[in-house]
Amino acid sequence: MTIQLKSLHFSMNALEPIVSAKTFEFHYGKHYATYVNNTNDLIANTPMQDMDLVSIIRHCSGKEEFQSLFNNAAQVFNHEFFWNSLTDKAENKIIPDVLAEHIVRDFGSYEAFETTLLQTAVKQFGSGWAWLISDNGVLKVVSTSNAMLPMGQGIKPLLCIDVWEHAYYLDYQNRRADFVKAVMGVLNWQFAWENYNKGE
Ligand code: MN
């Protein structure tokens, strides 16, 4: 088995001007593709060559000798999760009623959720990710550094935003907050809902 490059489910210019085709050409075509290629190079001729992506990540997590493979495999997962967290379809941008109620239950209001997500994304020092997660049924916003992702008993990622500079620099230069605010308008809440309802 090799790790396959996954297709985007929208065209590279579908999210303009929020994310430009030029950004996708580099972010998807170069950065993401490199993580996929590096992962395949690092698993070749090892027992991990027959594992799926999540199994590779779990196997390598926290092990110094597999740090490089963990970083690349986790970045493949994170980027595919990010592509799926974005949508150009109006129906996917609607928050399902139960999820909307749970956002109010756990953050106080939708506006408070947006503020928390924005602040968390902006405060992440250096490269990383901002996530909406379910922590044993409670909705939370967390950030992770570099290639790290939210993992653990009862933790399910629902949506993520890439806050590495390569995600926004061509379109927003240093203005990470403007990028995050804009991307919050094209989040795929249907994807979040599917993740929320997934079993452990
Ligand atoms: Mn990225």
Coordinates of C-alpha atoms in Angstrom, one line a residue, residues 14-114:
A14 CA -13.4 27.8 -6.2
L15 CA -12.7 29.6 -3.0
E16 CA -11.3 32.8 -4.5
P17 CA -10.8 35.5 -3.2
I18 CA -10.7 33.8 0.3
V19 CA -8.1 31.3 -0.8
S20 CA -6.6 31.9 -4.3
A21 CA -5.8 29.3 -6.9
K22 CA -2.2 30.3 -6.6
T23 CA -2.2 29.4 -2.9
F24 CA -3.7 26.0 -3.7
E25 CA -1.2 25.4 -6.5
F26 CA 1.6 25.7 -3.9
H27 CA -0.2 24.5 -0.8
Y28 CA -1.9 21.4 -2.4
G29 CA 0.4 20.9 -5.4
K30 CA 3.8 21.4 -3.5
H31 CA 3.5 21.3 0.3
Y32 CA 0.9 18.6 0.6
A33 CA 2.3 16.5 -2.3
T34 CA 5.8 16.7 -0.6
Y35 CA 4.3 15.3 2.6
V36 CA 2.7 12.4 0.7
N37 CA 6.0 11.7 -1.2
N38 CA 8.1 11.9 2.0
T39 CA 5.7 9.5 3.8
N40 CA 5.9 7.0 1.0
D41 CA 9.7 7.2 0.9
L42 CA 9.9 6.7 4.7
I43 CA 7.6 3.7 4.9
A44 CA 9.1 1.9 1.8
N45 CA 10.5 -1.5 2.8
T46 CA 9.4 -1.2 6.4
P47 CA 6.6 -3.0 8.2
M48 CA 4.6 0.3 7.9
Q49 CA 4.4 0.1 4.1
D50 CA 1.1 -1.9 4.5
M51 CA -0.4 0.3 7.2
D52 CA -3.1 2.9 6.5
L53 CA -2.3 6.6 7.3
V54 CA -3.9 6.8 10.7
S55 CA -2.1 3.5 11.8
I56 CA 1.2 5.0 10.7
I57 CA 0.6 8.1 12.7
R58 CA -0.4 6.2 15.8
H59 CA 2.6 3.9 15.5
C60 CA 5.1 6.8 15.2
S61 CA 3.5 9.2 17.7
G62 CA 5.9 10.1 20.5
K63 CA 8.7 7.9 19.2
E64 CA 11.9 9.8 18.6
E65 CA 13.2 7.4 16.0
F66 CA 10.1 8.0 13.9
Q67 CA 9.8 11.7 14.3
S68 CA 10.4 12.5 10.7
L69 CA 7.8 9.9 9.5
F70 CA 5.3 11.1 12.2
N71 CA 5.7 14.7 11.0
N72 CA 5.2 13.9 7.3
A73 CA 2.3 11.4 7.9
A74 CA 0.5 13.7 10.3
Q75 CA 0.9 16.5 7.9
V76 CA -0.8 14.4 5.2
F77 CA -3.7 13.7 7.6
N78 CA -3.9 17.3 8.7
H79 CA -3.9 18.7 5.1
E80 CA -6.6 16.2 3.9
F81 CA -8.6 17.2 7.0
F82 CA -8.2 20.9 6.1
W83 CA -9.2 20.4 2.5
N84 CA -12.3 18.7 3.7
S85 CA -12.9 21.4 6.3
L86 CA -13.4 23.9 3.4
T87 CA -16.3 24.1 1.0
D88 CA -17.6 26.1 -2.0
K89 CA -21.2 24.7 -1.6
A90 CA -23.8 26.8 0.2
E91 CA -25.6 23.8 1.7
N92 CA -22.4 22.6 3.4
K93 CA -21.9 26.0 5.1
I94 CA -25.2 25.6 7.1
I95 CA -24.6 24.4 10.6
P96 CA -26.9 21.4 11.4
D97 CA -29.3 22.3 14.2
V98 CA -28.0 20.0 16.8
L99 CA -24.4 21.1 16.2
A100 CA -25.5 24.7 16.4
E101 CA -27.3 24.0 19.7
H102 CA -24.1 22.3 21.1
I103 CA -22.0 25.3 20.0
V104 CA -24.2 27.6 22.0
R105 CA -24.2 25.1 24.9
D106 CA -20.4 24.8 25.1
F107 CA -19.2 28.3 24.0
G108 CA -22.2 30.5 25.1
S109 CA -23.0 31.7 21.6
Y110 CA -21.9 31.2 18.0
E111 CA -20.1 34.6 18.1
A112 CA -18.2 33.4 21.2
F113 CA -17.2 30.3 19.3
E114 CA -15.9 32.4 16.4

